[in-house]
């Protein structure tokens, strides 16, 4: 089954404690992206990657890092989380030939 | 940059037809998407328009006018399960699959 998986699905953490949210896709897609979704603001792109070792900033990259060492994985790293990073996070992937972005199930992060 | 506007909330009755509008202002346009998102779940793809006109897919249709910066999503024969948020997203012409999303329209379908 074609899918994008994220882990963890829910996370409560404290300010400053480094965390990583994993994202993996099994469709051999070149393009992967991270979004955050906040009430009244919609989905906003954090980072995206067009292929292995190729990443670029989206609209709200501050406080986040990503890496793309393998085609299937695109982890999101918060080196020093802050309460304003409390949000719902989605990973998405897309193949070169397609238009449909596949979204992961989401990770609800709370930073206290 | 992009500016995308859609109504915050709409209500409709089961069996009816509803039209959700989306207007956009863009410096580079390369297609418009509609996604459906149920509360707490991931967005799922509904439609993609890059040329003017109507694209029909079952009970859902999407229309695009590039000259007016306008799109709508038409939902026919509404069902209770259609209660969800509907997200309009514009693909920028500056990079590969850079999508900019509107804030979404929450649709409530009542019996």
Short mmCIF file of C-alpha atoms in Angstrom, two decimals:
data_model
loop_
_atom_site.label_atom_id
_atom_site.label_comp_id
_atom_site.label_asym_id
_atom_site.label_seq_id
_atom_site.Cartn_x
_atom_site.Cartn_y
_atom_site.Cartn_z
CA UNK A 1 0.00 0.00 0.00
CA UNK A 2 1.32 3.42 -1.02
CA UNK A 3 1.77 5.51 2.09
CA UNK A 4 3.62 8.18 4.01
CA UNK A 5 4.31 7.37 7.65
CA UNK A 6 5.24 9.72 10.46
CA UNK A 7 6.42 9.05 13.97
CA UNK A 8 5.55 9.86 16.62
CA UNK A 9 1.90 10.73 16.08
CA UNK A 10 1.68 12.63 19.34
CA UNK A 11 4.45 14.22 21.37
CA UNK A 12 4.51 16.42 24.45
CA UNK A 13 7.92 17.82 25.30
CA UNK A 14 9.59 20.67 27.14
CA UNK A 15 11.32 23.77 25.86
CA UNK A 16 14.86 23.14 24.67
CA UNK A 17 14.79 19.35 24.48
CA UNK A 18 15.89 18.30 21.01
CA UNK A 19 13.48 16.11 19.09
CA UNK A 20 13.14 14.45 15.71
CA UNK A 21 9.97 13.62 13.84
CA UNK A 22 10.53 10.90 11.27
CA UNK A 23 8.87 10.69 7.86
CA UNK A 24 9.11 7.80 5.43
CA UNK A 25 7.46 7.07 2.08
CA UNK A 26 7.34 3.82 0.13
CA UNK A 27 6.50 5.24 -3.32
CA UNK A 28 10.05 6.10 -4.46
CA UNK A 29 9.01 9.75 -4.68
CA UNK A 30 11.64 12.38 -5.37
CA UNK A 31 9.90 15.30 -3.70
CA UNK A 32 9.18 15.49 0.02
CA UNK A 33 7.96 18.35 2.15
CA UNK A 34 7.14 19.32 5.73
CA UNK A 35 4.19 21.53 6.69
CA UNK A 36 2.82 22.87 9.91
CA UNK A 37 -0.87 23.59 10.38
CA UNK A 38 -2.16 26.15 12.86
CA UNK A 39 -5.73 27.41 13.40
CA UNK A 40 -6.51 30.36 11.16
CA UNK A 41 -3.19 30.09 9.32
CA UNK A 42 -3.64 26.99 7.21
CA UNK A 43 -0.84 24.73 6.04
CA UNK A 44 2.54 26.43 5.79
CA UNK A 45 5.60 24.84 4.25
CA UNK A 46 8.63 24.49 6.51
CA UNK A 47 11.21 22.74 4.30
CA UNK A 48 11.17 20.71 1.14
CA UNK A 49 13.52 18.37 -0.66
CA UNK A 50 13.67 17.71 -4.38
CA UNK A 51 15.88 14.64 -4.04
CA UNK A 52 18.59 13.04 -1.92
CA UNK A 53 20.92 15.67 -0.44
CA UNK A 54 18.84 18.50 -1.98
CA UNK A 55 16.82 20.51 0.54
CA UNK A 56 15.53 24.09 0.65
CA UNK A 57 13.63 26.40 2.96
CA UNK A 58 9.91 26.86 2.72
CA UNK A 59 7.94 29.75 4.18
CA UNK A 60 8.54 29.14 7.90
CA UNK A 61 11.94 27.39 8.32
CA UNK A 62 13.14 29.15 11.49
CA UNK A 63 13.81 26.73 14.34
CA UNK A 64 13.77 23.64 12.14
CA UNK A 65 16.30 21.47 10.33
CA UNK A 66 15.88 18.64 7.86
CA UNK A 67 18.05 16.07 6.15
CA UNK A 68 17.60 13.80 3.12
CA UNK A 69 20.25 11.11 3.22
CA UNK A 70 17.98 8.47 1.71
CA UNK A 71 15.22 8.88 -0.83
CA UNK A 72 12.52 7.39 1.38
CA UNK A 73 13.24 9.34 4.59
CA UNK A 74 12.93 13.02 5.42
CA UNK A 75 13.20 13.69 9.17
CA UNK A 76 12.29 17.02 10.76
CA UNK A 77 14.59 18.13 13.56
CA UNK A 78 13.83 20.68 16.25
CA UNK A 79 17.16 21.41 17.93
CA UNK A 80 15.69 23.56 20.70
CA UNK A 81 11.90 23.46 20.62
CA UNK A 82 9.92 26.44 21.86
CA UNK A 83 6.21 26.79 22.73
CA UNK A 84 5.51 28.61 19.44
CA UNK A 85 6.37 25.37 17.65
CA UNK A 86 3.34 23.70 19.19
CA UNK A 87 1.44 22.66 16.08
CA UNK A 88 0.18 19.86 13.87
CA UNK A 89 2.90 18.73 11.48
CA UNK A 90 2.44 16.95 8.16
CA UNK A 91 4.97 15.32 5.90
CA UNK A 92 4.10 14.93 2.21
CA UNK A 93 5.64 13.32 -0.86
CA UNK A 94 5.19 13.54 -4.63
CA UNK A 95 6.62 11.76 -7.62
CA UNK A 96 8.04 13.66 -10.61
CA UNK A 97 5.29 12.44 -12.91
CA UNK A 98 2.35 13.21 -10.65
CA UNK A 99 0.34 16.09 -9.26
CA UNK A 100 -1.07 14.51 -6.13
CA UNK A 101 0.84 15.08 -2.93
CA UNK A 102 0.43 12.23 -0.46
CA UNK A 103 0.29 13.38 3.13
CA UNK A 104 1.33 11.49 6.22
CA UNK A 105 -1.14 11.10 9.12
CA UNK A 106 0.24 14.07 11.05
CA UNK A 107 2.21 14.61 14.26
CA UNK A 108 0.64 16.68 16.99
CA UNK A 109 3.44 18.37 18.92
CA UNK A 110 3.04 20.26 22.18
CA UNK A 111 5.99 22.16 23.63
CA UNK A 112 5.57 23.36 27.21
CA UNK B 1 4.11 35.78 -3.39
CA UNK B 2 0.63 34.36 -3.09
CA UNK B 3 -2.58 35.51 -1.44
CA UNK B 4 -5.37 32.95 -1.32
CA UNK B 5 -8.86 33.69 -0.02
CA UNK B 6 -11.69 31.30 0.72
CA UNK B 7 -14.67 31.53 3.08
CA UNK B 8 -14.02 30.37 6.61
CA UNK B 9 -17.17 28.34 7.06
CA UNK B 10 -20.22 27.18 5.13
CA UNK B 11 -23.27 25.13 5.99
CA UNK B 12 -25.49 23.04 3.73
CA UNK B 13 -28.12 20.34 3.87
CA UNK B 14 -27.74 16.68 2.99
CA UNK B 15 -28.59 16.10 -0.67
CA UNK B 16 -28.01 19.72 -1.65
CA UNK B 17 -25.31 21.32 -3.82
CA UNK B 18 -22.64 23.64 -2.41
CA UNK B 19 -20.03 25.78 -4.13
CA UNK B 20 -16.84 26.75 -2.31
CA UNK B 21 -15.01 29.67 -3.87
CA UNK B 22 -11.31 30.44 -3.89
CA UNK B 23 -9.63 33.57 -5.19
CA UNK B 24 -5.92 34.00 -5.52
CA UNK B 25 -3.32 36.59 -6.40
CA UNK B 26 -0.04 35.27 -7.65
CA UNK B 27 3.21 36.34 -9.22
CA UNK B 28 3.49 32.98 -10.95
CA UNK B 29 0.72 30.40 -11.36
CA UNK B 30 1.23 26.77 -12.28
CA UNK B 31 -1.94 25.03 -11.18
CA UNK B 32 -4.59 24.92 -8.47
CA UNK B 33 -5.44 22.06 -6.15
CA UNK B 34 -8.35 21.24 -3.90
CA UNK B 35 -7.86 19.00 -0.87
CA UNK B 36 -10.34 17.61 1.62
CA UNK B 37 -9.35 17.39 5.28
CA UNK B 38 -11.42 15.77 8.01
CA UNK B 39 -10.76 17.02 11.53
CA UNK B 40 -7.47 15.71 12.89
CA UNK B 41 -6.64 13.85 9.70
CA UNK B 42 -4.32 14.36 6.75
CA UNK B 43 -5.45 16.30 3.68
CA UNK B 44 -6.49 14.11 0.75
CA UNK B 45 -6.28 15.14 -2.90
CA UNK B 46 -9.54 16.01 -4.67
CA UNK B 47 -8.68 17.83 -7.89
CA UNK B 48 -6.09 19.65 -9.95
CA UNK B 49 -6.76 22.41 -12.53
CA UNK B 50 -4.10 24.04 -14.65
CA UNK B 51 -6.23 25.10 -17.65
CA UNK B 52 -9.43 27.13 -17.62
CA UNK B 53 -12.64 25.21 -17.36
CA UNK B 54 -14.45 22.58 -15.39
CA UNK B 55 -13.02 19.25 -14.25
CA UNK B 56 -15.61 16.74 -13.13
CA UNK B 57 -14.93 13.76 -10.91
CA UNK B 58 -18.03 12.04 -9.64
CA UNK B 59 -19.93 14.22 -7.18
CA UNK B 60 -17.09 16.75 -7.10
CA UNK B 61 -16.22 19.28 -9.79
CA UNK B 62 -13.61 22.02 -9.85
CA UNK B 63 -13.54 25.12 -12.01
CA UNK B 64 -10.69 27.47 -12.85
CA UNK B 65 -10.49 30.91 -14.45
CA UNK B 66 -6.88 32.02 -14.64
CA UNK B 67 -7.71 35.50 -15.94
CA UNK B 68 -9.93 36.15 -12.91
CA UNK B 69 -7.71 34.36 -10.38
CA UNK B 70 -10.74 32.33 -9.37
CA UNK B 71 -11.64 28.74 -8.70
CA UNK B 72 -14.55 26.91 -7.15
CA UNK B 73 -15.20 23.44 -5.86
CA UNK B 74 -18.72 22.15 -6.46
CA UNK B 75 -20.05 19.35 -4.32
CA UNK B 76 -23.28 17.68 -5.43
CA UNK B 77 -25.66 15.34 -3.60
CA UNK B 78 -24.09 16.24 -0.31
CA UNK B 79 -23.61 13.51 2.24
CA UNK B 80 -22.94 13.77 5.96
CA UNK B 81 -19.43 12.44 5.38
CA UNK B 82 -18.67 15.52 3.26
CA UNK B 83 -18.49 17.56 6.47
CA UNK B 84 -14.82 18.53 6.43
CA UNK B 85 -12.45 21.38 5.62
CA UNK B 86 -11.71 22.07 1.98
CA UNK B 87 -8.32 23.52 1.19
CA UNK B 88 -7.49 25.51 -1.89
CA UNK B 89 -3.79 25.47 -2.83
CA UNK B 90 -1.92 27.23 -5.61
CA UNK B 91 1.24 25.89 -7.18
CA UNK B 92 3.87 28.55 -7.70
CA UNK B 93 5.74 28.78 -10.97
CA UNK B 94 9.07 29.32 -9.26
CA UNK B 95 9.92 25.88 -8.03
CA UNK B 96 8.99 22.29 -8.22
CA UNK B 97 5.66 21.64 -6.48
CA UNK B 98 5.78 24.65 -4.17
CA UNK B 99 2.22 24.74 -2.91
CA UNK B 100 0.73 27.66 -1.03
CA UNK B 101 -2.45 26.80 0.87
CA UNK B 102 -5.44 28.90 1.76
CA UNK B 103 -6.72 28.71 5.32
CA UNK B 104 -9.49 26.32 4.33
CA UNK B 105 -13.29 26.35 4.32
CA UNK B 106 -15.03 24.30 6.99
CA UNK B 107 -18.18 22.74 5.54
CA UNK B 108 -20.90 21.48 7.85
CA UNK B 109 -23.54 19.23 6.29
CA UNK B 110 -26.71 18.85 8.32
CA UNK B 111 -29.50 16.27 7.95
#
